[in-house]
PDB file of C-alpha atoms in Angstrom:
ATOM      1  CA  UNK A  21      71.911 100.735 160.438  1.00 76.00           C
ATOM      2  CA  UNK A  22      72.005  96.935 160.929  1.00 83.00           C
ATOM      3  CA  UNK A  23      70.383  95.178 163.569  1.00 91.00           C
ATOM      4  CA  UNK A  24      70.870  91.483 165.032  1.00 95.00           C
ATOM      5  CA  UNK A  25      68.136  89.388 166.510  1.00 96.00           C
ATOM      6  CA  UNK A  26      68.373  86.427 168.327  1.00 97.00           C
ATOM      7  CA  UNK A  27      64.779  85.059 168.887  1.00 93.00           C
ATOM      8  CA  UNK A  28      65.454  83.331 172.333  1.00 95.00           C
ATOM      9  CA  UNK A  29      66.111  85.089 174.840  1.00 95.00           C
ATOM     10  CA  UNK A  30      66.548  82.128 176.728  1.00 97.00           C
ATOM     11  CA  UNK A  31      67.630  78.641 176.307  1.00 97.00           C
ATOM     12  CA  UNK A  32      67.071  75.538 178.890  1.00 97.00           C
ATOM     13  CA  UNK A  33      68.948  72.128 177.749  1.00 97.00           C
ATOM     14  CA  UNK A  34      69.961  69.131 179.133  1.00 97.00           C
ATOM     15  CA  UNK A  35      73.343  68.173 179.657  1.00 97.00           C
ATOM     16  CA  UNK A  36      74.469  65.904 176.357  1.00 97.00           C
ATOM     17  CA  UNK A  37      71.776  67.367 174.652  1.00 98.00           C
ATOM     18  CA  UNK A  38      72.304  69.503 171.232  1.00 98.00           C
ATOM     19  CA  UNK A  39      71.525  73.137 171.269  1.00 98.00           C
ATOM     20  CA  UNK A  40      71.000  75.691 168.604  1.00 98.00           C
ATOM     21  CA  UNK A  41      71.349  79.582 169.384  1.00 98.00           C
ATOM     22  CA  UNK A  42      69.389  81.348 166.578  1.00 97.00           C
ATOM     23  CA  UNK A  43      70.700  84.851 164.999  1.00 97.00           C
ATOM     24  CA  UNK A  44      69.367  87.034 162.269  1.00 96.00           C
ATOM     25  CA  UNK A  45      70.950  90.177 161.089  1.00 94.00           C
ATOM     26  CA  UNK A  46      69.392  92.771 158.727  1.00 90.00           C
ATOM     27  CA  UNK A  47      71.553  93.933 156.005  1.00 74.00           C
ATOM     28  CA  UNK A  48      72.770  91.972 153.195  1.00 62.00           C
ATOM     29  CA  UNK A  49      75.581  94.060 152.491  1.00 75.00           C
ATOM     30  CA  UNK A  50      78.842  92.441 153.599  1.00 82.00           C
ATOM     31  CA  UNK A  51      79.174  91.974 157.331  1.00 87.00           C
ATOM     32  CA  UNK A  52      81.380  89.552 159.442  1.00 91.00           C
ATOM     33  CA  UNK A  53      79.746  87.843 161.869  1.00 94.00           C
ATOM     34  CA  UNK A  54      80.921  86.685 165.447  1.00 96.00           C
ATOM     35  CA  UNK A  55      79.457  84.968 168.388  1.00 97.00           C
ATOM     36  CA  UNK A  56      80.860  85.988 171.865  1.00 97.00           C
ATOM     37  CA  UNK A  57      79.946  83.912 175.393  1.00 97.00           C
ATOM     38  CA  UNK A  58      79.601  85.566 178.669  1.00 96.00           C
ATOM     39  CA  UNK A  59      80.321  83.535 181.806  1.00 93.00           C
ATOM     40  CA  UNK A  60      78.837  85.485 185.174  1.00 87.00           C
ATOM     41  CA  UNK A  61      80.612  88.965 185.970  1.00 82.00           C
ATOM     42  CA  UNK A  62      83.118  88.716 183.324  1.00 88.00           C
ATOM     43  CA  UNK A  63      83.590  89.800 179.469  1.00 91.00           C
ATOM     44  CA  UNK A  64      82.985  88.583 176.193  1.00 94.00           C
ATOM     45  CA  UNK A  65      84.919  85.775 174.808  1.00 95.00           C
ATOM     46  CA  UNK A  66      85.091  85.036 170.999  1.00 94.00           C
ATOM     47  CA  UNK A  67      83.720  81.677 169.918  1.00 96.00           C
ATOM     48  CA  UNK A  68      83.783  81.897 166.531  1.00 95.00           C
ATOM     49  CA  UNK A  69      83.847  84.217 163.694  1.00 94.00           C
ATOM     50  CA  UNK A  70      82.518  84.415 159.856  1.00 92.00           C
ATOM     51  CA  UNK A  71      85.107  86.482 157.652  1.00 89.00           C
ATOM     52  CA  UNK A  72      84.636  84.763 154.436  1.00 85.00           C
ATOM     53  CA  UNK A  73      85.055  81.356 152.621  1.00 86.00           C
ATOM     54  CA  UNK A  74      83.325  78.163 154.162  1.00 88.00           C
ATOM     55  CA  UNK A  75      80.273  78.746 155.356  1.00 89.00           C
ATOM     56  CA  UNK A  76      80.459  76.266 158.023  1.00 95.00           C
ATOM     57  CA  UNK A  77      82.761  77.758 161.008  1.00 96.00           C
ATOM     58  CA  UNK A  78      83.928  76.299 163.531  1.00 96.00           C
ATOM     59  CA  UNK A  79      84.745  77.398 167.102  1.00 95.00           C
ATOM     60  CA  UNK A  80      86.230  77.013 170.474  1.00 94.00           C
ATOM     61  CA  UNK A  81      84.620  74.576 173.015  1.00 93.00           C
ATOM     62  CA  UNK A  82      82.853  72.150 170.102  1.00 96.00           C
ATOM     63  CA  UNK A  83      80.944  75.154 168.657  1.00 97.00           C
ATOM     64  CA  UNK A  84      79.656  75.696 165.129  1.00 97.00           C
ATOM     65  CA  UNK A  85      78.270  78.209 163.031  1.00 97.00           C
ATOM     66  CA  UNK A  86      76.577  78.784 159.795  1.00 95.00           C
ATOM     67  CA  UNK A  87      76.372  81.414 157.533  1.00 93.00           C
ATOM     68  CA  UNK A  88      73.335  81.857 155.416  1.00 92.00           C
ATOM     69  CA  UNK A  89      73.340  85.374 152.870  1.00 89.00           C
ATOM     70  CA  UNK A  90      70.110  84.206 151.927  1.00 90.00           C
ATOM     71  CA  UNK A  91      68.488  84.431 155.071  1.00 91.00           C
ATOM     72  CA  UNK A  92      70.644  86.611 156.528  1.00 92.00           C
ATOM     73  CA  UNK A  93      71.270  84.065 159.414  1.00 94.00           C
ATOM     74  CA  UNK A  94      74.090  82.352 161.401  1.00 96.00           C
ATOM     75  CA  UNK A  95      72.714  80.001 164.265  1.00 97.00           C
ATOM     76  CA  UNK A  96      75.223  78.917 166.451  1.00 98.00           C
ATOM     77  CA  UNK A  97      74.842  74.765 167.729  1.00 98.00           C
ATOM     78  CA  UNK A  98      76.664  72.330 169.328  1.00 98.00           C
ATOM     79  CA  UNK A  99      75.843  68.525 169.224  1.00 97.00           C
ATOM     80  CA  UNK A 100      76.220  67.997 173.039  1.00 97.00           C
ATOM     81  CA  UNK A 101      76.839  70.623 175.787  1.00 97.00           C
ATOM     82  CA  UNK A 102      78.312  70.738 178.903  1.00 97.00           C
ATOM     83  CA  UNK A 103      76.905  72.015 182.706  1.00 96.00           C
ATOM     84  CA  UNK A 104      79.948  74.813 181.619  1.00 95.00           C
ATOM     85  CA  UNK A 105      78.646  76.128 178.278  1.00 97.00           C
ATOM     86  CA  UNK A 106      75.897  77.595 181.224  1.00 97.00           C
ATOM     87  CA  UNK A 107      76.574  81.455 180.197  1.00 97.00           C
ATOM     88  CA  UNK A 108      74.893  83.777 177.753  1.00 97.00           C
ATOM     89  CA  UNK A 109      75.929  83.809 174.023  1.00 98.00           C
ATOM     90  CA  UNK A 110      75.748  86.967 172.029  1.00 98.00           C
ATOM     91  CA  UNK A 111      75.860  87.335 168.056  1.00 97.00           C
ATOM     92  CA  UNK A 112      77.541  90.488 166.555  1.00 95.00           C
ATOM     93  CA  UNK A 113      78.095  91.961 162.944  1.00 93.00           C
ATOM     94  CA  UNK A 114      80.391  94.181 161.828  1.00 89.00           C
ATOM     95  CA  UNK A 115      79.529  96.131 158.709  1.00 83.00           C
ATOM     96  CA  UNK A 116      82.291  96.179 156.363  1.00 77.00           C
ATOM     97  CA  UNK A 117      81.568  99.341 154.756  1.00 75.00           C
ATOM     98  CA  UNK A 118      81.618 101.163 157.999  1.00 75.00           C
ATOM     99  CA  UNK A 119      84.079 103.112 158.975  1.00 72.00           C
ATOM    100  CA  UNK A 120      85.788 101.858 161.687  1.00 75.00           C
ATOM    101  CA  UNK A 121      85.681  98.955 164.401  1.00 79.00           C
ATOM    102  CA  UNK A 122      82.524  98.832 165.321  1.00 87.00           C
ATOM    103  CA  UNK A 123      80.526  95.530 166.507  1.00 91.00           C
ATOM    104  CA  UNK A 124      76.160  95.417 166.706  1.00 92.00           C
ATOM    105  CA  UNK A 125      74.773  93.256 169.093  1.00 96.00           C
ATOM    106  CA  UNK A 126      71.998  90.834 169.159  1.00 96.00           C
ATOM    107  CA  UNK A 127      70.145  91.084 173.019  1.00 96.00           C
ATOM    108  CA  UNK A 128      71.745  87.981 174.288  1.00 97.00           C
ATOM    109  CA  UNK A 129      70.135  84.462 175.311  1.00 98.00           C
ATOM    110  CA  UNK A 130      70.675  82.364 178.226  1.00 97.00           C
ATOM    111  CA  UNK A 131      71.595  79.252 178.232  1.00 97.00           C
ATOM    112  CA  UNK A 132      71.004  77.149 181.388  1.00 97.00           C
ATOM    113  CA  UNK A 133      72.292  73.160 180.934  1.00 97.00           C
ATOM    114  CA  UNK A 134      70.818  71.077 183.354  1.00 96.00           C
ATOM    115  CA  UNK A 135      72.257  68.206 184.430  1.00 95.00           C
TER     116      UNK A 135
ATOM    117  CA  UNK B   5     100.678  87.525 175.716  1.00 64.00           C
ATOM    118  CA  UNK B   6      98.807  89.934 178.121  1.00 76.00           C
ATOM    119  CA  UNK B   7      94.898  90.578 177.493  1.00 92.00           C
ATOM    120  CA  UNK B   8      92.856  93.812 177.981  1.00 96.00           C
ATOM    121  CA  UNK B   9      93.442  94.762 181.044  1.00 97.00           C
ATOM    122  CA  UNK B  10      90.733  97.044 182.694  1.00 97.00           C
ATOM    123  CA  UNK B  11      90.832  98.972 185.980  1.00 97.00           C
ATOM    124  CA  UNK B  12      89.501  99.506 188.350  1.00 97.00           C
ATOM    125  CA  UNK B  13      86.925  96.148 188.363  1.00 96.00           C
ATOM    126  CA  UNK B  14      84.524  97.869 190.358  1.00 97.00           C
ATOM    127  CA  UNK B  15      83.006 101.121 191.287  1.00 96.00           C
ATOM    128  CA  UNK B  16      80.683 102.735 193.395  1.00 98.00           C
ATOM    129  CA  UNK B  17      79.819 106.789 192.780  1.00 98.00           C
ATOM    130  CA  UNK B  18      77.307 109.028 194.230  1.00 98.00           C
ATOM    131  CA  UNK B  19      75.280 110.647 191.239  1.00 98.00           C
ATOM    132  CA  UNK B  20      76.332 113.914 189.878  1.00 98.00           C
ATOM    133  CA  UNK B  21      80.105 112.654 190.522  1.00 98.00           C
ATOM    134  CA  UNK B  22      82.392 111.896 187.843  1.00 98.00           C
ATOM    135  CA  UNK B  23      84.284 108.899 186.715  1.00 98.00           C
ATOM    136  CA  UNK B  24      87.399 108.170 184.857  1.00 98.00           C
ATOM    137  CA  UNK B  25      88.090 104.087 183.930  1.00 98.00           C
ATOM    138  CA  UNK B  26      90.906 102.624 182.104  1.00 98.00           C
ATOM    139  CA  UNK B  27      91.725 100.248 179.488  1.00 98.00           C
ATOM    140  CA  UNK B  28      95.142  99.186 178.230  1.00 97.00           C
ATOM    141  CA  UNK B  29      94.883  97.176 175.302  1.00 96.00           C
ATOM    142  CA  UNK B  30      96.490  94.067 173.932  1.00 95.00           C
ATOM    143  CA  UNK B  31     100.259  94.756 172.597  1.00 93.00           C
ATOM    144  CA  UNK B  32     100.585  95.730 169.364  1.00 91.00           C
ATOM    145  CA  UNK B  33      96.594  96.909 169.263  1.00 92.00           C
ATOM    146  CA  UNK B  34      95.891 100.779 168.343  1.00 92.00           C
ATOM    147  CA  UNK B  35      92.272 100.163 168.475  1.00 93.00           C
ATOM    148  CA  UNK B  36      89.946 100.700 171.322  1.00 95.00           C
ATOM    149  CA  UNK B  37      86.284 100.388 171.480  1.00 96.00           C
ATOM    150  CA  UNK B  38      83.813 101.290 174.889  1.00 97.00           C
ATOM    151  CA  UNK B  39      80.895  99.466 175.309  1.00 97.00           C
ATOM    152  CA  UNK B  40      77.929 100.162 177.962  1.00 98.00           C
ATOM    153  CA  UNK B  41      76.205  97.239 179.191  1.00 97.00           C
ATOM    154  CA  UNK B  42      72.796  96.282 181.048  1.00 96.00           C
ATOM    155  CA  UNK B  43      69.952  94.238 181.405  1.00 93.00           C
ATOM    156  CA  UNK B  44      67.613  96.662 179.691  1.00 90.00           C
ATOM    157  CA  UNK B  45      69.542  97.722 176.810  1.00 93.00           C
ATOM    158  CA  UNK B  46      72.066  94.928 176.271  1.00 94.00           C
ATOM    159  CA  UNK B  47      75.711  95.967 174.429  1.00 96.00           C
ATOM    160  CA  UNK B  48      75.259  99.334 173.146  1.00 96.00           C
ATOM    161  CA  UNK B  49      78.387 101.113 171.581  1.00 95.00           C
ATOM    162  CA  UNK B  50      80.316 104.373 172.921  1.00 96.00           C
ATOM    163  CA  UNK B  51      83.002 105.040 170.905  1.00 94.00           C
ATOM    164  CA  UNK B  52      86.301 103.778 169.328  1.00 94.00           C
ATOM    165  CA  UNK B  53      89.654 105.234 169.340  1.00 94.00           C
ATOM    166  CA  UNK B  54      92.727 104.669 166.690  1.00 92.00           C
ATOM    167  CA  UNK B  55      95.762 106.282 167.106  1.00 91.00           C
ATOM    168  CA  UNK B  56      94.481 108.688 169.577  1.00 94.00           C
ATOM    169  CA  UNK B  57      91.795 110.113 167.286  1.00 94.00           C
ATOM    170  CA  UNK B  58      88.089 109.451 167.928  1.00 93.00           C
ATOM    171  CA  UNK B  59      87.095 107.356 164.742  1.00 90.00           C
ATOM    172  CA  UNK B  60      83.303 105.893 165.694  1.00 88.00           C
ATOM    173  CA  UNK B  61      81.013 107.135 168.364  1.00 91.00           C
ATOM    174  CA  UNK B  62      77.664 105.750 169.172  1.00 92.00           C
ATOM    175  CA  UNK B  63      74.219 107.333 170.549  1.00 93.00           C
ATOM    176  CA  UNK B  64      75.442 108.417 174.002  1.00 96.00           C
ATOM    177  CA  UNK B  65      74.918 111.741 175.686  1.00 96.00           C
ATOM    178  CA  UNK B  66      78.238 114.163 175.599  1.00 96.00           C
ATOM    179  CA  UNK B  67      78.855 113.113 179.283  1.00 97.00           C
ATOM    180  CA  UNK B  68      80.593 110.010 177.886  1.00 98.00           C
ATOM    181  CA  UNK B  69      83.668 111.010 176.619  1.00 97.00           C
ATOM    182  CA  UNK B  70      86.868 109.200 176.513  1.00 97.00           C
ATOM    183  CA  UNK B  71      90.821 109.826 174.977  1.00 97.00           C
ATOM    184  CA  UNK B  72      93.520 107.479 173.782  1.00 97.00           C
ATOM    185  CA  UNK B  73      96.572 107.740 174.522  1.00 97.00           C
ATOM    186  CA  UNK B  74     100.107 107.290 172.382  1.00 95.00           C
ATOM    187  CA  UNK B  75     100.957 104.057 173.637  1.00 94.00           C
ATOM    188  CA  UNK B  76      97.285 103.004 173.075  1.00 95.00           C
ATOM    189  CA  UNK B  77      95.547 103.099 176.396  1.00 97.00           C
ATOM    190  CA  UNK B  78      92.302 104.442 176.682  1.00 98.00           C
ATOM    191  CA  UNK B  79      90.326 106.329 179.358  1.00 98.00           C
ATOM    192  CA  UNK B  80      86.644 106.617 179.662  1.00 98.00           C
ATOM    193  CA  UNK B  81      84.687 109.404 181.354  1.00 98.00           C
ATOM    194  CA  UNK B  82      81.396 110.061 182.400  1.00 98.00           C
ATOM    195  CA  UNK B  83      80.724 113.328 184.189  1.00 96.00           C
ATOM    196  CA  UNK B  84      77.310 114.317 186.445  1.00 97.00           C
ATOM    197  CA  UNK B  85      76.539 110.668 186.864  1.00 98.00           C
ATOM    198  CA  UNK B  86      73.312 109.363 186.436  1.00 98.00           C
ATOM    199  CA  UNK B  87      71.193 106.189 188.596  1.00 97.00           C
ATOM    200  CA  UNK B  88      70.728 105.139 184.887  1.00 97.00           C
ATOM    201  CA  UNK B  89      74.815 104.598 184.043  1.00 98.00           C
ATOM    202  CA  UNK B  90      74.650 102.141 186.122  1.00 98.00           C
ATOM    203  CA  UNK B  91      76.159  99.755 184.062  1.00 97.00           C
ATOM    204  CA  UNK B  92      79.186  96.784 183.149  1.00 97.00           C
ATOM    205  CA  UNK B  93      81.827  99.181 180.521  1.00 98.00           C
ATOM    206  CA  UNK B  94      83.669  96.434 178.559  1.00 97.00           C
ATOM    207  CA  UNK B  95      86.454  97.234 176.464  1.00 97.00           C
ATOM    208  CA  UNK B  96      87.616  95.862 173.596  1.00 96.00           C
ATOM    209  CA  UNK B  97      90.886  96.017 171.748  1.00 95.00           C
ATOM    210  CA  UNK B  98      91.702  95.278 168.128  1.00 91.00           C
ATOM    211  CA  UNK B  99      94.800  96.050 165.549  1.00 84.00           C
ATOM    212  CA  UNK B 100      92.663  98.776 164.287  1.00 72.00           C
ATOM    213  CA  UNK B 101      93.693  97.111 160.041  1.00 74.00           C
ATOM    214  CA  UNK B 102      91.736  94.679 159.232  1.00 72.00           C
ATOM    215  CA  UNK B 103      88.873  94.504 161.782  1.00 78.00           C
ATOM    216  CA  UNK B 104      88.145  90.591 162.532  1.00 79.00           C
ATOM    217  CA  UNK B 105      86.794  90.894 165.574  1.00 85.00           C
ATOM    218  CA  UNK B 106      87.690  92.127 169.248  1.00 90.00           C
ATOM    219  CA  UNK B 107      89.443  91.099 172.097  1.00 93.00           C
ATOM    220  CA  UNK B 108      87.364  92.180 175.571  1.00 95.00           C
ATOM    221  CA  UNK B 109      88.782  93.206 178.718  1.00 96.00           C
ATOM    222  CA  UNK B 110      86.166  91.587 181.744  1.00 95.00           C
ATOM    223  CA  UNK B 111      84.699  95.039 182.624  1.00 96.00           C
ATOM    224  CA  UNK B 112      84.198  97.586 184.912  1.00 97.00           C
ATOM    225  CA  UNK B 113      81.474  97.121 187.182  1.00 96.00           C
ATOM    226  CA  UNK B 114      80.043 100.820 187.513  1.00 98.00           C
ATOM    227  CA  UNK B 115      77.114 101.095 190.285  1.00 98.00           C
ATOM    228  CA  UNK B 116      75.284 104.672 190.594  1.00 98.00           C
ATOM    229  CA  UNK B 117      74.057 105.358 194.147  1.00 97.00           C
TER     230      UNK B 117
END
């Protein structure tokens, strides 16, 4: 079964300041990869996703994201945030040989901009 | 273009009760996935319906169960509530071809008392 880790759990930066979200996932079989936000008491919103080709994705909001096979990774930055990318980010994968529409989550992390 | 729309946004329910929530999907989607979320476990997976048939279903306890309807909606029930289901139920739509990814509803707030 795959699994997604993001190693921080939580994420202080200053306002202007660059950020990097880190995700692993487990299984090198082919996946697409996603990372959702979460703003307070409401759902997930898509940022970005990995389906194939470039490696280097890029997002709503000034987001990026890239895909490593290798090292199974996909860390999500951006070069300068905003007080409003305060929210918590979440990195999925989707298992392409499943059956089905079916999303695993990494456990979230926090990001808190200060100004 | 309309999102997932969710209902209600917020519940309170006595434990042993029951509860029914609803989801109606983006137009055009057949697919529609339940997850359960909280702060210990994080976005855990119910189930997923396409064209009214149960096609995934996650690790949950046979108290979950949900339905799809022919024009797509989906219901979720949980019977003989629990303190632990206690929980934010997201929904998520997608064409149900294809999967790249899901559109989410903004929740049901579910509070066990």
């Amino acid at each position: 079964a795959q699994s997604v880790t993001q190693l921080d759990s939580q994420v202080p930066v200053f306002e202007e300041a660059p950020v990097e979200l880190r995700c692993n996932y487990s299984s090198s079989v082919s996946v697409y990869l996603f990372w959702y936000v979460q703003y307070p008491n409401q759902g997930l919103q898509l940022l970005l996703k990995y389906l194939s080709g470039s490696t280097l994705v890029k997002g709503i909001n000034g987001f990026e994201a890239e895909f490593n096979k290798s090292q199974t990774s996909f860390h999500l930055r951006k070069p300068s945030v905003h007080i409003s990318d305060t929210a918590e980010y979440f990195c999925a994968v989707s298992d392409l040989k499943a059956a089905g529409n079916k999303l695993t989550f990494g456990g979230g992390t926090r990001v808190l901009v200060k100004p | 273009k309309a999102g997932v729309t969710q209902t209600p946004r917020y519940l309170i329910k006595t434990r042993g009760q029951q509860v029914t929530l609803s989801c109606s999907p983006i137009s055009g989607h057949r697919s529609v996935s339940w997850y359960q979320q909280t702060p210990g476990q994080g976005l855990q997976f119910l189930f997923e319906y396409f064209s009214e048939t149960q096609r995934n279903k996650g690790n949950f306890p046979g108290r979950f169960s949900g339905r799809q309807f022919s024009n797509s909606r989906s219901e979720m029930n949980v019977s003989t509530l629990e303190l632990g289901d206690s929980a934010l139920y997201l929904c998520a739509s997608s064409s149900g071809q294809n999967f790249d990814g899901y559109t989410f509803g903004s929740g049901t707030r579910l509070t066990v008392v």
